[in-house]
Short mmCIF file of C-alpha atoms and ligand atoms in Angstrom, two decimals:
data_model
loop_
_atom_site.label_atom_id
_atom_site.label_comp_id
_atom_site.label_asym_id
_atom_site.label_seq_id
_atom_site.Cartn_x
_atom_site.Cartn_y
_atom_site.Cartn_z
CA VAL A 160 -37.50 16.85 12.59
CA ILE A 161 -35.64 13.62 12.69
CA MET A 162 -35.65 11.95 9.24
CA SER A 163 -35.71 8.30 8.84
CA LEU A 164 -34.34 5.97 6.17
CA LEU A 165 -34.89 2.37 5.37
CA ILE A 166 -32.41 0.58 3.15
CA LYS A 167 -33.89 -2.79 1.95
CA ASN A 168 -32.73 -6.05 0.49
CA GLY A 169 -29.05 -5.51 0.42
CA THR A 170 -26.31 -7.93 1.40
CA ILE A 171 -25.12 -6.48 4.63
CA LEU A 172 -21.35 -6.89 5.14
CA THR A 173 -19.64 -6.91 8.43
CA ALA A 174 -16.06 -7.89 9.50
CA THR A 175 -17.62 -11.17 10.72
CA SER A 176 -20.73 -11.90 8.60
CA GLU A 177 -22.78 -11.43 5.60
CA PHE A 178 -26.44 -11.73 5.13
CA THR A 179 -29.48 -10.40 3.03
CA GLY A 180 -31.29 -7.71 5.08
CA ASP A 181 -32.56 -4.31 5.84
CA LEU A 182 -31.14 -1.30 7.87
CA TYR A 183 -33.30 1.20 9.48
CA ILE A 184 -31.75 4.67 10.29
CA GLU A 185 -33.29 7.39 12.41
CA GLY A 186 -31.47 10.76 12.27
CA GLU A 187 -27.76 9.95 12.44
CA THR A 188 -28.00 6.46 14.01
CA ILE A 189 -28.56 2.94 12.89
CA ARG A 190 -31.74 1.76 14.76
CA GLN A 191 -32.56 -1.67 13.42
CA ILE A 192 -30.77 -4.30 11.32
CA GLY A 193 -32.85 -7.36 10.28
CA SER A 194 -34.91 -8.99 7.59
CA ASN A 195 -38.26 -7.77 6.35
CA LEU A 196 -38.15 -4.52 8.48
CA ASN A 197 -41.48 -2.83 8.07
CA MET A 198 -40.90 0.69 9.51
CA ASP A 199 -42.60 3.56 8.03
CA ALA A 200 -39.62 5.71 6.89
CA ASP A 201 -39.43 9.01 5.19
CA ARG A 202 -37.28 7.52 2.52
CA THR A 203 -36.82 3.96 1.42
CA VAL A 204 -33.90 2.69 -0.78
CA ASP A 205 -33.87 -0.58 -2.60
CA ALA A 206 -30.43 -2.08 -2.29
CA ALA A 207 -31.21 -5.51 -3.95
CA GLY A 208 -28.07 -6.85 -5.70
CA LYS A 209 -25.84 -4.43 -3.80
CA TYR A 210 -23.58 -4.74 -0.84
CA ILE A 211 -24.26 -2.65 2.26
CA LEU A 212 -21.05 -1.86 4.17
CA PRO A 213 -19.96 0.56 6.85
CA GLY A 214 -18.53 3.92 5.72
CA GLY A 215 -14.81 3.77 5.53
CA VAL A 216 -12.35 4.86 8.23
CA ASP A 217 -8.99 6.04 6.81
CA GLU A 218 -6.78 6.14 9.81
CA HIS A 219 -3.95 7.80 7.84
CA VAL A 220 -4.48 10.89 5.87
CA HIS A 221 -2.77 14.34 5.50
CA TYR A 222 -4.93 17.34 5.00
CA GLY A 223 -3.89 19.89 7.29
CA SER A 224 -0.43 18.16 7.81
CA PHE A 225 2.90 17.78 5.92
CA GLY A 226 1.98 19.90 2.92
CA GLY A 227 -1.17 18.01 2.05
CA ARG A 228 -4.01 20.16 0.57
CA LEU A 229 -6.40 21.42 3.18
CA PHE A 230 -9.66 19.96 4.13
CA GLU A 231 -11.74 21.49 1.36
CA THR A 232 -10.76 18.49 -0.79
CA ALA A 233 -12.08 15.95 1.80
CA GLU A 234 -15.03 15.38 -0.60
CA ALA A 235 -12.61 12.91 -2.34
CA ALA A 236 -13.05 10.72 0.61
CA ALA A 237 -16.77 10.78 0.60
CA VAL A 238 -17.01 9.65 -3.03
CA GLY A 239 -14.65 6.95 -2.36
CA GLY A 240 -16.83 5.54 0.38
CA THR A 241 -14.74 6.90 3.36
CA THR A 242 -16.67 8.78 5.87
CA THR A 243 -14.16 9.27 8.67
CA ILE A 244 -10.62 10.53 8.11
CA VAL A 245 -7.84 10.65 10.68
CA ASP A 246 -5.17 13.23 10.22
CA PHE A 247 -2.09 14.27 12.15
CA ALA A 248 -1.68 17.44 14.27
CA PRO A 249 2.07 18.28 14.09
CA GLN A 250 3.21 20.49 16.88
CA GLU A 251 5.21 23.65 16.13
CA LYS A 252 8.09 24.32 18.55
CA ASP A 253 6.90 25.66 21.94
CA VAL A 254 3.27 24.98 21.08
CA PRO A 255 1.78 22.54 23.64
CA LEU A 256 0.68 19.31 22.19
CA LEU A 257 -2.94 19.86 23.08
CA ASP A 258 -2.99 23.39 21.49
CA ALA A 259 -1.54 21.89 18.17
CA ILE A 260 -4.64 19.55 18.25
CA ARG A 261 -7.12 22.27 18.64
CA GLN A 262 -5.46 24.36 16.01
CA GLN A 263 -5.61 21.45 13.53
CA ALA A 264 -9.18 20.80 14.31
CA ALA A 265 -10.08 24.46 13.62
CA LYS A 266 -8.66 24.01 10.07
CA ALA A 267 -11.15 21.10 9.54
CA GLU A 268 -14.35 22.56 11.24
CA ASP A 269 -17.00 23.86 8.87
CA ILE A 270 -14.80 22.74 5.91
CA SER A 271 -14.33 18.84 5.96
CA SER A 272 -17.23 17.20 4.35
CA VAL A 273 -16.61 13.84 6.23
CA ASP A 274 -16.01 13.23 9.90
CA PHE A 275 -12.45 13.75 11.08
CA ALA A 276 -10.26 12.89 13.97
CA PHE A 277 -6.54 13.34 14.85
CA HIS A 278 -3.31 11.65 15.99
CA ALA A 279 -0.88 13.84 17.91
CA VAL A 280 2.76 14.24 16.61
CA ILE A 281 5.49 15.37 18.86
CA MET A 282 7.85 17.79 17.16
CA ASP A 283 9.34 19.39 20.28
CA PRO A 284 10.45 16.40 22.32
CA LYS A 285 11.09 17.65 25.99
CA GLU A 286 9.84 16.78 29.46
CA SER A 287 6.80 19.12 29.52
CA VAL A 288 5.53 17.63 26.17
CA PHE A 289 6.01 13.97 27.32
CA GLU A 290 3.89 14.68 30.25
CA GLU A 291 1.22 16.38 28.02
CA VAL A 292 0.88 12.87 26.42
CA ARG A 293 -1.06 11.72 29.49
CA HIS A 294 -3.65 14.58 28.69
CA LEU A 295 -4.31 13.73 25.13
CA PRO A 296 -7.48 11.83 25.75
CA GLU A 297 -8.87 15.02 27.35
CA VAL A 298 -8.89 16.71 23.84
CA GLY A 299 -10.18 13.59 22.02
CA VAL A 300 -6.86 12.12 20.82
CA ALA A 301 -5.79 8.59 21.72
CA THR A 302 -2.78 8.03 19.30
CA LEU A 303 0.61 9.53 18.94
CA LYS A 304 3.06 9.32 16.06
CA LEU A 305 6.71 9.81 16.45
CA PHE A 306 9.41 9.89 13.73
CA MET A 307 12.47 7.97 13.71
CA ALA A 308 13.39 9.17 10.48
CA TYR A 309 14.40 12.79 9.39
CA LYS A 310 17.26 13.54 11.63
CA GLY A 311 18.13 17.17 11.76
CA THR A 312 14.57 18.19 11.48
CA ALA A 313 11.97 19.00 14.12
CA PHE A 314 10.25 15.63 13.53
CA TYR A 315 13.10 13.52 14.69
CA CYS A 316 12.95 11.59 17.94
CA ASP A 317 15.76 9.56 19.29
CA ASP A 318 15.24 6.38 21.29
CA GLU A 319 15.18 8.34 24.67
CA ALA A 320 12.27 10.55 23.32
CA ILE A 321 10.43 7.55 22.14
CA LEU A 322 10.80 5.69 25.33
CA ASN A 323 9.79 8.81 27.28
CA ALA A 324 6.79 9.20 25.25
CA MET A 325 5.82 5.59 25.65
CA MET A 326 6.12 5.53 29.38
CA ASN A 327 3.54 8.32 29.41
CA ALA A 328 1.30 7.08 26.60
CA LYS A 329 0.73 3.66 28.30
CA GLU A 330 -0.54 5.46 31.50
CA ALA A 331 -3.21 7.16 29.52
CA GLY A 332 -4.10 4.48 26.98
CA VAL A 333 -2.59 6.43 24.19
CA THR A 334 -1.49 4.25 21.39
CA MET A 335 2.09 4.82 20.13
CA MET A 336 2.69 4.96 16.45
CA VAL A 337 6.05 5.17 14.84
CA HIS A 338 7.34 6.26 11.40
CA ALA A 339 10.05 3.47 11.46
CA GLU A 340 12.99 4.19 9.18
CA ASN A 341 16.64 4.45 10.37
CA ALA A 342 17.49 8.21 9.87
CA ASP A 343 21.26 7.81 9.67
CA ILE A 344 21.06 5.15 6.99
CA ILE A 345 18.96 7.43 4.89
CA THR A 346 21.12 10.48 5.31
CA ILE A 347 24.42 8.73 4.48
CA LEU A 348 23.01 6.85 1.49
CA THR A 349 21.34 9.97 0.20
CA ASN A 350 24.60 11.89 0.34
CA HIS A 351 26.34 8.99 -1.25
CA TYR A 352 24.04 8.88 -4.25
CA LEU A 353 23.97 12.67 -4.78
CA SER A 354 27.82 12.83 -4.63
CA GLN A 355 27.93 10.39 -7.40
CA GLY A 356 25.45 12.54 -9.40
CA LYS A 357 22.60 10.01 -9.08
CA THR A 358 19.67 12.27 -8.68
CA ALA A 359 16.75 10.54 -10.37
CA PRO A 360 13.53 9.76 -8.48
CA VAL A 361 14.38 6.04 -8.22
CA TYR A 362 17.38 6.74 -5.95
CA HIS A 363 14.71 7.75 -3.33
CA TYR A 364 14.12 3.96 -3.13
CA HIS A 365 17.84 3.14 -3.04
CA ALA A 366 18.54 5.69 -0.25
CA ARG A 367 15.73 4.14 1.85
CA PRO A 368 16.42 0.41 1.62
CA PRO A 369 14.30 -2.36 3.34
CA ILE A 370 17.05 -2.59 5.87
CA ALA A 371 16.44 0.89 7.05
CA GLU A 372 12.71 0.06 7.82
CA GLU A 373 13.70 -3.29 9.26
CA GLU A 374 16.21 -1.91 11.79
CA ALA A 375 13.98 0.88 12.97
CA THR A 376 10.91 -1.31 13.20
CA GLY A 377 12.83 -3.83 15.35
CA ARG A 378 14.18 -0.96 17.57
CA ALA A 379 10.66 0.49 18.07
CA ILE A 380 9.42 -2.96 18.99
CA ALA A 381 12.36 -3.29 21.51
CA LEU A 382 11.41 0.02 23.05
CA ALA A 383 7.80 -0.83 23.19
CA LYS A 384 8.78 -4.04 25.11
CA ALA A 385 11.00 -2.16 27.46
CA ALA A 386 8.31 0.33 28.22
CA ASP A 387 5.58 -2.43 28.18
CA CYS A 388 3.58 -0.04 25.80
CA PRO A 389 1.35 -1.13 22.93
CA LEU A 390 2.65 -0.15 19.56
CA PHE A 391 1.01 0.45 16.00
CA VAL A 392 3.67 0.79 13.36
CA VAL A 393 2.28 3.03 10.51
CA HIS A 394 2.79 2.57 6.75
CA VAL A 395 4.68 -0.68 6.80
CA SER A 396 6.16 -1.29 3.27
CA ALA A 397 9.08 -3.70 3.77
CA LYS A 398 8.44 -7.49 4.18
CA GLU A 399 11.20 -7.62 6.81
CA ALA A 400 9.41 -4.93 9.00
CA MET A 401 6.09 -6.93 8.58
CA GLU A 402 7.97 -9.98 9.66
CA ALA A 403 9.31 -8.30 12.94
CA ILE A 404 5.81 -7.14 13.74
CA ARG A 405 4.37 -10.65 13.01
CA LYS A 406 7.04 -12.24 15.32
CA ALA A 407 6.36 -9.87 18.27
CA HIS A 408 2.66 -10.11 17.80
CA SER A 409 2.75 -13.89 17.60
CA GLN A 410 4.69 -13.91 20.81
CA GLY A 411 1.93 -12.15 22.49
CA TRP A 412 3.34 -8.51 22.48
CA PRO A 413 0.82 -5.81 21.88
CA VAL A 414 2.61 -4.91 18.59
CA PHE A 415 0.51 -4.07 15.45
CA GLY A 416 0.93 -2.40 12.05
CA GLU A 417 -0.76 -0.76 9.23
CA THR A 418 0.10 -0.89 5.52
CA CYS A 419 -1.17 1.43 2.80
CA THR A 420 -3.09 1.12 -0.50
CA HIS A 421 -0.12 2.12 -2.65
CA TYR A 422 2.14 -0.61 -0.92
CA LEU A 423 -0.32 -3.10 -1.89
CA THR A 424 -0.66 -1.97 -5.48
CA LEU A 425 2.40 -0.19 -6.82
CA THR A 426 6.10 -1.29 -6.97
CA THR A 427 9.53 0.36 -7.28
CA ASP A 428 9.11 0.22 -11.12
CA TYR A 429 6.82 3.28 -10.92
CA LEU A 430 9.77 5.30 -9.42
CA ASP A 431 12.13 4.05 -12.10
CA GLN A 432 10.62 5.82 -15.12
CA PRO A 433 12.24 8.12 -17.66
CA GLY A 434 12.67 11.78 -16.75
CA PHE A 435 10.89 13.09 -13.73
CA GLU A 436 7.73 10.97 -14.01
CA GLY A 437 8.90 8.78 -11.07
CA ALA A 438 8.59 11.89 -8.72
CA LYS A 439 4.70 11.25 -8.67
CA TYR A 440 5.51 8.06 -6.64
CA ILE A 441 7.84 9.51 -3.98
CA CYS A 442 6.49 8.68 -0.65
CA SER A 443 8.14 7.45 2.52
CA PRO A 444 8.82 4.63 3.09
CA PRO A 445 9.21 4.11 -0.63
CA LEU A 446 7.50 1.77 -2.94
CA ARG A 447 9.07 -1.62 -2.85
CA PRO A 448 9.53 -4.53 -5.34
CA GLN A 449 6.81 -7.07 -5.99
CA GLU A 450 8.11 -9.66 -3.30
CA HIS A 451 7.18 -7.14 -0.73
CA VAL A 452 3.80 -6.39 -2.19
CA ASP A 453 3.05 -10.11 -2.23
CA ALA A 454 4.21 -10.43 1.41
CA LEU A 455 1.98 -7.54 2.50
CA TRP A 456 -1.09 -8.92 0.99
CA GLN A 457 -0.42 -12.09 2.83
CA ALA A 458 0.04 -10.18 6.06
CA VAL A 459 -3.27 -8.44 5.83
CA ARG A 460 -5.05 -11.58 4.83
CA GLU A 461 -3.52 -13.49 7.86
CA GLY A 462 -4.15 -10.62 10.39
CA TRP A 463 -0.48 -9.80 10.87
CA LEU A 464 -1.14 -6.30 9.74
CA THR A 465 -4.34 -4.82 11.10
CA ALA A 466 -5.50 -1.95 8.95
CA VAL A 467 -4.98 -0.41 5.45
CA GLY A 468 -4.74 3.35 5.31
CA SER A 469 -4.18 5.54 2.21
CA ASP A 470 -1.54 7.94 3.61
CA HIS A 471 -3.36 10.37 1.44
CA CYS A 472 -1.27 13.40 0.76
CA ALA A 473 -2.34 15.48 -2.11
CA LEU A 474 0.67 17.87 -2.07
CA ASP A 475 -0.29 21.51 -2.68
CA GLY A 476 0.91 22.35 -6.15
CA GLY A 477 0.83 18.74 -7.34
CA PHE A 478 3.25 17.31 -9.90
CA GLU A 479 3.86 20.84 -11.43
CA GLY A 480 4.94 22.12 -8.02
CA ALA A 481 7.29 19.20 -7.36
CA LYS A 482 8.97 19.86 -10.64
CA LYS A 483 9.66 23.45 -9.38
CA LYS A 484 11.09 22.26 -6.08
CA GLY A 485 12.60 18.93 -6.95
CA THR A 486 16.05 19.33 -8.39
CA ASN A 487 16.93 15.82 -7.16
CA PHE A 488 15.31 12.91 -5.43
CA SER A 489 15.96 14.25 -2.03
CA ASN A 490 14.11 17.45 -2.15
CA ILE A 491 11.01 16.30 -4.14
CA PRO A 492 8.08 16.46 -1.49
CA ASN A 493 6.95 13.09 -0.15
CA GLY A 494 3.34 12.02 -0.64
CA CYS A 495 0.72 10.64 -2.98
CA PRO A 496 -3.12 11.06 -3.01
CA GLY A 497 -5.08 8.02 -2.43
CA VAL A 498 -8.14 8.51 -0.05
CA GLN A 499 -10.70 8.32 -2.96
CA ASP A 500 -9.24 5.03 -4.36
CA ARG A 501 -8.69 2.97 -1.12
CA LEU A 502 -12.05 1.20 -1.31
CA ALA A 503 -11.83 0.50 -5.06
CA LEU A 504 -8.24 -0.78 -4.95
CA LEU A 505 -8.85 -3.08 -1.87
CA TRP A 506 -11.91 -4.44 -3.47
CA THR A 507 -10.59 -4.93 -6.96
CA TYR A 508 -7.15 -6.25 -6.15
CA GLY A 509 -8.01 -7.91 -2.86
CA VAL A 510 -11.62 -9.25 -2.88
CA CYS A 511 -12.01 -9.78 -6.63
CA THR A 512 -8.75 -11.56 -7.01
CA GLY A 513 -9.72 -13.82 -4.01
CA THR A 514 -6.83 -12.67 -1.90
CA ILE A 515 -9.03 -11.48 0.87
CA THR A 516 -12.64 -12.18 1.84
CA ARG A 517 -15.29 -9.52 1.96
CA GLN A 518 -15.22 -9.82 5.73
CA LYS A 519 -11.49 -9.20 5.71
CA PHE A 520 -11.97 -6.25 3.46
CA VAL A 521 -14.56 -4.59 5.79
CA GLU A 522 -12.27 -5.15 8.87
CA LEU A 523 -9.20 -3.59 7.08
CA PHE A 524 -11.24 -0.74 5.56
CA ALA A 525 -13.38 0.35 8.35
CA THR A 526 -13.74 -1.84 11.51
CA ASN A 527 -10.25 -2.08 12.53
CA PRO A 528 -9.05 1.45 11.83
CA ALA A 529 -11.90 2.74 14.00
CA LYS A 530 -10.88 0.49 16.74
CA VAL A 531 -7.17 1.36 16.56
CA VAL A 532 -7.87 5.10 16.82
CA GLY A 533 -10.66 4.62 19.57
CA LEU A 534 -13.94 5.48 17.72
CA PRO A 535 -16.52 2.93 18.83
CA GLY A 536 -19.36 4.66 16.96
CA LYS A 537 -17.65 4.21 13.58
CA GLY A 538 -16.57 1.50 11.19
CA GLU A 539 -19.35 -0.99 11.96
CA LEU A 540 -22.95 -1.72 11.02
CA ARG A 541 -24.45 -2.12 14.41
CA ILE A 542 -27.42 -0.85 16.16
CA GLY A 543 -26.47 2.34 17.79
CA ALA A 544 -23.48 3.03 15.66
CA ASP A 545 -23.43 6.21 13.39
CA ALA A 546 -25.34 5.76 10.15
CA ASP A 547 -22.17 5.90 7.92
CA ILE A 548 -23.15 3.62 5.23
CA VAL A 549 -22.05 2.68 1.76
CA ILE A 550 -24.34 0.93 -0.83
CA PHE A 551 -21.90 -0.69 -3.10
CA ASP A 552 -22.47 -1.78 -6.68
CA PRO A 553 -20.21 -4.69 -7.41
CA GLU A 554 -21.08 -4.91 -11.03
CA TRP A 555 -19.82 -1.38 -12.00
CA LYS A 556 -16.57 -1.47 -14.07
CA GLY A 557 -14.32 1.51 -14.77
CA VAL A 558 -10.80 2.95 -14.81
CA ILE A 559 -9.20 5.23 -12.26
CA THR A 560 -8.51 8.75 -13.85
CA ASN A 561 -7.49 12.08 -12.42
CA LYS A 562 -10.50 13.57 -14.25
CA ASP A 563 -12.63 11.78 -11.78
CA SER A 564 -10.60 12.54 -8.76
CA LEU A 565 -11.69 15.22 -6.40
CA HIS A 566 -8.21 15.41 -4.60
CA GLY A 567 -7.47 18.74 -6.24
CA ILE A 568 -4.09 18.21 -7.84
CA ASP A 569 -2.88 17.54 -11.17
CA TYR A 570 -2.15 13.79 -11.24
CA GLU A 571 -3.42 10.38 -10.02
CA PRO A 572 -0.89 7.73 -8.94
CA PHE A 573 -3.30 4.96 -9.91
CA GLU A 574 -4.16 6.48 -13.43
CA GLY A 575 -5.45 3.72 -15.66
CA PHE A 576 -5.99 1.10 -12.86
CA LYS A 577 -9.04 -1.05 -13.79
CA ILE A 578 -11.55 -0.93 -11.10
CA GLN A 579 -14.49 -3.24 -10.23
CA GLY A 580 -17.50 -1.98 -8.19
CA ARG A 581 -18.16 1.52 -6.96
CA PRO A 582 -20.18 3.24 -4.12
CA GLU A 583 -23.52 3.88 -5.49
CA GLN A 584 -24.57 5.92 -2.42
CA VAL A 585 -22.56 7.00 0.54
CA TYR A 586 -24.31 8.20 3.74
CA LEU A 587 -22.51 10.35 6.49
CA ARG A 588 -24.54 10.00 9.80
CA GLY A 589 -27.81 9.36 7.87
CA ARG A 590 -27.24 12.03 5.14
CA LEU A 591 -26.55 11.10 1.58
CA VAL A 592 -23.11 12.72 0.72
CA ALA A 593 -22.08 10.93 -2.64
CA GLU A 594 -23.73 9.15 -5.47
CA ASN A 595 -22.08 7.24 -8.24
CA GLY A 596 -18.75 9.19 -7.96
CA VAL A 597 -20.35 12.58 -7.48
CA PHE A 598 -20.33 14.59 -4.22
CA VAL A 599 -23.85 15.59 -3.43
CA GLY A 600 -23.50 16.53 0.29
CA GLU A 601 -22.86 19.97 1.71
CA ARG A 602 -19.40 20.93 2.38
CA GLY A 603 -18.34 21.34 6.07
CA LYS A 604 -20.87 18.93 7.49
CA GLY A 605 -18.13 16.67 8.90
CA LYS A 606 -17.78 16.71 12.67
CA TRP A 607 -14.74 16.33 14.85
CA GLN A 608 -14.84 12.86 16.39
CA LYS A 609 -13.18 12.52 19.75
CA CYS A 610 -11.21 9.28 20.18
CA GLN A 611 -11.27 7.21 23.26
CA PRO A 612 -8.24 5.79 24.89
CA TYR A 613 -7.33 2.14 25.34
CA GLY A 614 -8.29 1.24 21.68
CA LEU A 615 -7.61 -2.09 19.85
CA CYS A 616 -3.87 -2.28 20.63
CA TYR A 617 -4.71 -2.22 24.44
CA ASP A 618 -7.78 -4.24 24.10
CA TYR A 619 -6.12 -7.24 22.60
CA TYR A 620 -3.40 -7.02 25.05
CA HIS A 621 -5.69 -7.19 28.17
CA LYS A 622 -7.71 -10.11 26.80
N1 DUC B 969 5.18 9.94 6.73
C1 DUC B 969 3.91 9.96 6.58
O1 DUC B 969 3.19 9.31 7.25
N2 DUC B 969 3.45 10.67 5.57
C2 DUC B 969 4.17 11.68 4.75
C3 DUC B 969 5.61 11.61 4.97
C4 DUC B 969 6.03 10.67 6.10
O2 DUC B 969 7.22 10.68 6.44
ZN1 ZN B 970 -0.37 16.31 33.82
ZN1 ZN B 971 5.36 8.55 8.36
ZN1 ZN B 972 1.44 9.70 6.44
#
């Protein structure tokens, strides 16, 4: 039986408009949007005084990748109003790129409680792998991340590898993503600080200065221009890197960027705390001083950066685990959880402060991420789209605390942050999965979403 649902009298938010109205859902799909809909539904929900917005699309999470906890904690996304997560599929040496994606998907199937999709990651740069890039859309992947940082590890790609990947990516409509930090600057400065006995977490910041990000971002843009390939720079944290993207973009190059929740809300001061506390805030690129935070807010408001992901990485073992592994800043595992808090932080510190409009919020939180990765059925309240819906109570007030977090580790980087508003109900393809901060769905009902090539970064280019 196909169940139907009528959501009435809410304020419907999209990336371009807002109006009081009703949504009618049949099975997994939005069937009607309008005022005074009179369908005879199995269930009716009164959303008066509430906002209705598309379920979030977080284009940057780590569950099965880079030491993040596995997909059993994806419920954190659901309660935070995110119904689609996009993870990475790092390739082991000699494993074909396409197999790496199937292996990663197998970790999520029947376990993830929200829908999921993947970016490819090259970790074995060689001719056969570059050629495989053209086949990524056949397995539902239309984005590819390469690492300019981490020389001496399997992640690292030199300029030749990046250019090779780009030449193939553009033929297949695969969007290139880069982790843009200059590897040599980081290695040399890391060794410099360690040799002086400067081991505290704050040296993670000093060893990865803005210039390391600015240089690599500029180089990635140069390579993208040489290859004539669209580029999406992930986790932009430095003002100067953002400005390089803005400049290329405003000149008409298909160059785009993402920033992340923590770069909009936390500063280097969090790394610079007594003892080991700063280790909770070690992520790469590092947290930056306030002037960068201000510049990033301006960039998302003006459209110079296109999406806001969480870079959610709830490292297995959490803070206690980091204490055991981390004898100095350079060997503390990198990553912070955040998938559950992305909506709340963007709303409270973006919309409620008047920094961004509600429309811009929807665009950054759901609509643009879906377009960048190539998921046309996601991120929008539109007839025919998946019924991924958040009924949002803007009056609720609270505080972020690890007690309420479902990410499954022992700390919360946004502990104590005041929050305005919360998802009252979250629907994944027409099914209620979260209510007032509690997961009420069934584990494992998330489905693998196959991405389509020629996403936003190409679209824009060909207009
Ligand atoms: N890049 C990420 O996107 N996440 C974790 C670590 C990193 O280098
Ligand atoms: Zn081929
Ligand atoms: Zn990265
Ligand atoms: Zn990441």
